[in-house]
Tab-separated table of N, CA, C and O in Angstrom:
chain	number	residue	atom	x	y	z
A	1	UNK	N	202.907	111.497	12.946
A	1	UNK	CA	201.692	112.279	13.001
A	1	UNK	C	200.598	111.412	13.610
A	1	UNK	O	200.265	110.427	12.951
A	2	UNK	N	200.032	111.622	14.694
A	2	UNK	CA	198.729	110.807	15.244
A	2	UNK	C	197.401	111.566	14.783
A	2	UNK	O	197.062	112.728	15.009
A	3	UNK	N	196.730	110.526	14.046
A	3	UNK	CA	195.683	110.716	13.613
A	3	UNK	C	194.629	110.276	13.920
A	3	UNK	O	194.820	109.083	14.156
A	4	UNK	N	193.039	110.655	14.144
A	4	UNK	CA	192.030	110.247	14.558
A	4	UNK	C	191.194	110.264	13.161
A	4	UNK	O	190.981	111.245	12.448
A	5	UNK	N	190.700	108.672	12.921
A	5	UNK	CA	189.330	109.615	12.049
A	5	UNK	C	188.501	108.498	12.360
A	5	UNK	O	188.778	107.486	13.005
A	6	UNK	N	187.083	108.955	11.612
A	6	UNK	CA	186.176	107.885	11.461
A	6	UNK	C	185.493	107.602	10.318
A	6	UNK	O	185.565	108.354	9.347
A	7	UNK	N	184.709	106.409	10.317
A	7	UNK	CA	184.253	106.053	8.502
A	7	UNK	C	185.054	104.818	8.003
A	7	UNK	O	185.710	104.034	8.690
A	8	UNK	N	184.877	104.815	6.799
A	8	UNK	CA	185.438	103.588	6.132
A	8	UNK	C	186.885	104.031	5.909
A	8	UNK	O	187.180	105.177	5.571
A	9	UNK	N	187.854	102.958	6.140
A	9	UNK	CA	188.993	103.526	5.361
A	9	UNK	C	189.477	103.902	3.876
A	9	UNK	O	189.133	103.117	2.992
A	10	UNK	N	190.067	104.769	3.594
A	10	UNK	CA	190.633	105.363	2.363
A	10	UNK	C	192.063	105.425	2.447
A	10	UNK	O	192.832	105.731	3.358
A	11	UNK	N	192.228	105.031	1.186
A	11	UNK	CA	194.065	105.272	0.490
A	11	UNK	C	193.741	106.467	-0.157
A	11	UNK	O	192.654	106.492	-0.734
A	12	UNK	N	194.662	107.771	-0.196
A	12	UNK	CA	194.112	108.823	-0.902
A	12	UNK	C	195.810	109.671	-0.651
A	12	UNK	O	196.636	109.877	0.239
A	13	UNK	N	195.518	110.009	-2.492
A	13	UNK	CA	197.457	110.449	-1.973
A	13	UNK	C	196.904	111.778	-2.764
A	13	UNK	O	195.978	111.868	-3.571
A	14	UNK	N	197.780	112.759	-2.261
A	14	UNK	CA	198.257	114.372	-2.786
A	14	UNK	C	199.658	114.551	-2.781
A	14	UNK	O	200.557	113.900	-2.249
A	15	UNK	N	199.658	115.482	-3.424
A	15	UNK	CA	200.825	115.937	-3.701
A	15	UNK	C	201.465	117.206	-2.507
A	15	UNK	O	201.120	118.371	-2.309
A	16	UNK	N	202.277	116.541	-2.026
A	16	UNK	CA	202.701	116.970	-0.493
A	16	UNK	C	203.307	118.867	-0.646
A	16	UNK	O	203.624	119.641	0.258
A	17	UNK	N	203.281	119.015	-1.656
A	17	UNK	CA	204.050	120.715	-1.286
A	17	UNK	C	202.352	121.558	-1.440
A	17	UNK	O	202.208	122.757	-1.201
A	18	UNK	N	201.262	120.680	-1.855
A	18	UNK	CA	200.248	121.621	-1.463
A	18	UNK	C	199.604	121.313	0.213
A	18	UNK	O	198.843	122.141	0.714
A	19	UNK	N	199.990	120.105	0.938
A	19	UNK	CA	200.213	119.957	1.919
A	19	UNK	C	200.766	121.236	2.920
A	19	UNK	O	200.300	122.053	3.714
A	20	UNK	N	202.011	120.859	2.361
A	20	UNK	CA	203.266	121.851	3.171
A	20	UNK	C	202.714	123.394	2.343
A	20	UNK	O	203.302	124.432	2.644
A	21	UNK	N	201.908	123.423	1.615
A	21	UNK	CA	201.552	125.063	1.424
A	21	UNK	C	200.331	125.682	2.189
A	21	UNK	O	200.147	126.900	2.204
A	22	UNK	N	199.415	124.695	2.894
A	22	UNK	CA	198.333	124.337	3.435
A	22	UNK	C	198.893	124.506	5.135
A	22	UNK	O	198.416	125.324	5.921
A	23	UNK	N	199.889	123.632	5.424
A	23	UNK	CA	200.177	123.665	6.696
A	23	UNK	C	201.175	124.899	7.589
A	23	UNK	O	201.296	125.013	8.808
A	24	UNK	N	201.867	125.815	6.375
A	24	UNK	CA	202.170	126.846	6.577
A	24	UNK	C	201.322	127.911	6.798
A	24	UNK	O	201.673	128.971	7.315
A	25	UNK	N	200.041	127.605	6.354
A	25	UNK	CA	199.154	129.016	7.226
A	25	UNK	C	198.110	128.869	8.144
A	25	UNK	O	197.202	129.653	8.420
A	26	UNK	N	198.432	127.460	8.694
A	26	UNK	CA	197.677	127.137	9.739
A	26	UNK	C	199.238	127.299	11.205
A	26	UNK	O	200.404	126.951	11.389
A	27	UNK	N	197.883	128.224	12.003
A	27	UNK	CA	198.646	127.936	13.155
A	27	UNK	C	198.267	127.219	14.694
A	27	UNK	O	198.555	127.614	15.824
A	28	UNK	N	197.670	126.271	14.342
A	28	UNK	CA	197.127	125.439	15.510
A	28	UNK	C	197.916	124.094	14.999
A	28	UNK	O	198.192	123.939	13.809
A	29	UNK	N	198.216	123.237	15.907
A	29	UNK	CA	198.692	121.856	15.800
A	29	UNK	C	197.543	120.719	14.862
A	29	UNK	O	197.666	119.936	13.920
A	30	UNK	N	196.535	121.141	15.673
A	30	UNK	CA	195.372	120.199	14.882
A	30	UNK	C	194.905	120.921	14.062
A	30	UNK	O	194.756	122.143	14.071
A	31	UNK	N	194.595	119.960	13.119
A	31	UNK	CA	193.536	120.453	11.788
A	31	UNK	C	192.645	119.124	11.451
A	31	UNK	O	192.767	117.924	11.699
A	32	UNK	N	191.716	119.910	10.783
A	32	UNK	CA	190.684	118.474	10.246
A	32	UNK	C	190.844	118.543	8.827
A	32	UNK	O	190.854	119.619	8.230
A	33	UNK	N	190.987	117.281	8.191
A	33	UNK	CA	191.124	116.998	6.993
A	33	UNK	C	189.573	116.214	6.722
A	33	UNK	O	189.140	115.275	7.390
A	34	UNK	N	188.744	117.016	5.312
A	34	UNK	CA	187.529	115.791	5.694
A	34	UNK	C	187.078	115.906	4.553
A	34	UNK	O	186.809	116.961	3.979
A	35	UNK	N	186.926	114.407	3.999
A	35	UNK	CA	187.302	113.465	2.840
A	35	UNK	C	186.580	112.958	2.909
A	35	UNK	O	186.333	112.358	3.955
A	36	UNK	N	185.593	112.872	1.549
A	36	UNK	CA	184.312	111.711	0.751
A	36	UNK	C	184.974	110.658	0.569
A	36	UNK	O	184.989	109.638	1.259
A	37	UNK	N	185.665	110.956	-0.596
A	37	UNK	CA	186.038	109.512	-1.494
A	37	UNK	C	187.345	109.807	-2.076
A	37	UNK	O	187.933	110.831	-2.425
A	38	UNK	N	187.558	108.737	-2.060
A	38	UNK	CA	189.448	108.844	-2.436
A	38	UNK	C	189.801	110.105	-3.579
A	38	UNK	O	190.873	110.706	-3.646
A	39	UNK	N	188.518	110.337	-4.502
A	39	UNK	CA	188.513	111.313	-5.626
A	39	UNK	C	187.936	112.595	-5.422
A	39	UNK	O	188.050	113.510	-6.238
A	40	UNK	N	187.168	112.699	-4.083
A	40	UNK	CA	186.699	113.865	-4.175
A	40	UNK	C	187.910	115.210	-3.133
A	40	UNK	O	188.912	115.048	-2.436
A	41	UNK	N	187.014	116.581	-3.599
A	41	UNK	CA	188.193	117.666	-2.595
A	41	UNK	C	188.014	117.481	-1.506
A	41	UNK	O	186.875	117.304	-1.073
A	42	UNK	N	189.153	117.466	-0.694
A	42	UNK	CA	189.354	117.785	0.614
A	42	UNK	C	189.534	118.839	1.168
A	42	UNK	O	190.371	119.665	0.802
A	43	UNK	N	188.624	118.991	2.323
A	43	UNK	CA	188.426	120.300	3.124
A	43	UNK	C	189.709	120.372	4.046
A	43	UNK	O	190.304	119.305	3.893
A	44	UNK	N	190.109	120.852	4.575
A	44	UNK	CA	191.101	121.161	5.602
A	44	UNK	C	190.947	121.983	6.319
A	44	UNK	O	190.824	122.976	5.602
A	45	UNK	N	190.824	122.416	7.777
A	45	UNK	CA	190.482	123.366	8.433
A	45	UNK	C	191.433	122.999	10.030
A	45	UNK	O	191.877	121.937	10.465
A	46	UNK	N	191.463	124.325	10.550
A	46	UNK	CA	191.695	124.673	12.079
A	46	UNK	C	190.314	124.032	12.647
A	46	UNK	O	189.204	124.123	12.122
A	47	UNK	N	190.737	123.203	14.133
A	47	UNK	CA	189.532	122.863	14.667
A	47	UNK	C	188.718	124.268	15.304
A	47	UNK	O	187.562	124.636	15.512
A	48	UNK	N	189.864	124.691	15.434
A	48	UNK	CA	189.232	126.115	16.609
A	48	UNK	C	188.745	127.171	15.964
A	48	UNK	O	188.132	128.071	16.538
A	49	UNK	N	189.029	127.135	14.469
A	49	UNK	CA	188.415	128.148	13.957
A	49	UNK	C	187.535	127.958	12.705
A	49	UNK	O	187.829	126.963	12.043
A	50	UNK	N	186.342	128.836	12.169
A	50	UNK	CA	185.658	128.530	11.382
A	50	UNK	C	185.639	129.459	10.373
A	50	UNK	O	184.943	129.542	9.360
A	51	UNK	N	186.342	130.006	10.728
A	51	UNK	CA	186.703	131.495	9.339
A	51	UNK	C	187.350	131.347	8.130
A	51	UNK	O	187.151	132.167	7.234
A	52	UNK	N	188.456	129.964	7.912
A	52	UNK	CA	189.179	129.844	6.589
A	52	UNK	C	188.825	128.483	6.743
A	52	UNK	O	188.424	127.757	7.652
A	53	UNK	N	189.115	128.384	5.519
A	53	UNK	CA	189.302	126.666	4.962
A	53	UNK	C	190.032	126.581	4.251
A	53	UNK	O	190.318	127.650	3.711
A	54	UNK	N	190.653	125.581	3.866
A	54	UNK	CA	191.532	125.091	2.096
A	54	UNK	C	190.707	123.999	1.868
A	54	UNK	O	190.323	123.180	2.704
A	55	UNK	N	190.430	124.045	0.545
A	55	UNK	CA	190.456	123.041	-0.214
A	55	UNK	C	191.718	122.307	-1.741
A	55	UNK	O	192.162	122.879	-2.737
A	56	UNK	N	191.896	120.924	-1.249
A	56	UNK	CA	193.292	120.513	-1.647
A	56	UNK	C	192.156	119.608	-3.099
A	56	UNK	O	190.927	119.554	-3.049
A	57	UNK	N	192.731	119.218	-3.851
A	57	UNK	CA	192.322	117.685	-5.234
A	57	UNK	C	193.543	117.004	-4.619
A	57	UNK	O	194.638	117.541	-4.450
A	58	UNK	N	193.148	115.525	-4.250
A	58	UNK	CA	193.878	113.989	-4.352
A	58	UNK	C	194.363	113.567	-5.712
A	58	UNK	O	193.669	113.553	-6.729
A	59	UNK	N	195.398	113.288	-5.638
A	59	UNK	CA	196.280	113.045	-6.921
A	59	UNK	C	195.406	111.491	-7.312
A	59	UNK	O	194.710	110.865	-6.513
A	60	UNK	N	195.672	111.126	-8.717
A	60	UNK	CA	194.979	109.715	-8.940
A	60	UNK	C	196.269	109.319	-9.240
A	60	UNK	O	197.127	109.748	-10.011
A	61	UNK	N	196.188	108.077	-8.176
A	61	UNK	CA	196.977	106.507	-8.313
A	61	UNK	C	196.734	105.296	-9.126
A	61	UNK	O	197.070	104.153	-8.815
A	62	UNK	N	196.118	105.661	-10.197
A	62	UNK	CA	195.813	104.338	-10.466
A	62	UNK	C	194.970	103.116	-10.266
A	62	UNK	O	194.192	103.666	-9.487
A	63	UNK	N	194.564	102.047	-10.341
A	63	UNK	CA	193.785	101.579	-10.144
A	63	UNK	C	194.766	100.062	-9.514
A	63	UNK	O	195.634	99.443	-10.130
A	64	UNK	N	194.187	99.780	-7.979
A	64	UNK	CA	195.053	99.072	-7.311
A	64	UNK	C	194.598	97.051	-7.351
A	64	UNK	O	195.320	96.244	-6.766
């Protein structure tokens, strides 16, 4: 997967079948994923479109 972002980096894990439940009703290749803080929700969206969104919760890992 090639990814672009910008900002500070983040480790930030979810739980991948809300991923794969997320990426089944998108039908464009790109999407934007856009992320505060390792704890807060993530937006997810089509670049091309502005009509839906998902919002996903980041699973907590622990303290590294």
């Amino acid at each position: 997967i090639d990814i672009k972002y910008s900002g500070d980096e983040n480790s930030v894990a979810y739980n991948y079948t809300y991923i794969q439940d997320v990426i089944k009703q998108i039908d464009s290749e790109i999407v934007a994923f856009m992320v505060n803080k390792d704890s807060s929700p993530t937006l997810i969206k089509e670049i091309e479109r502005d009509d839906y969104y998902f919002i996903i919760m980041p699973m907590s890992i622990g303290e590294e």
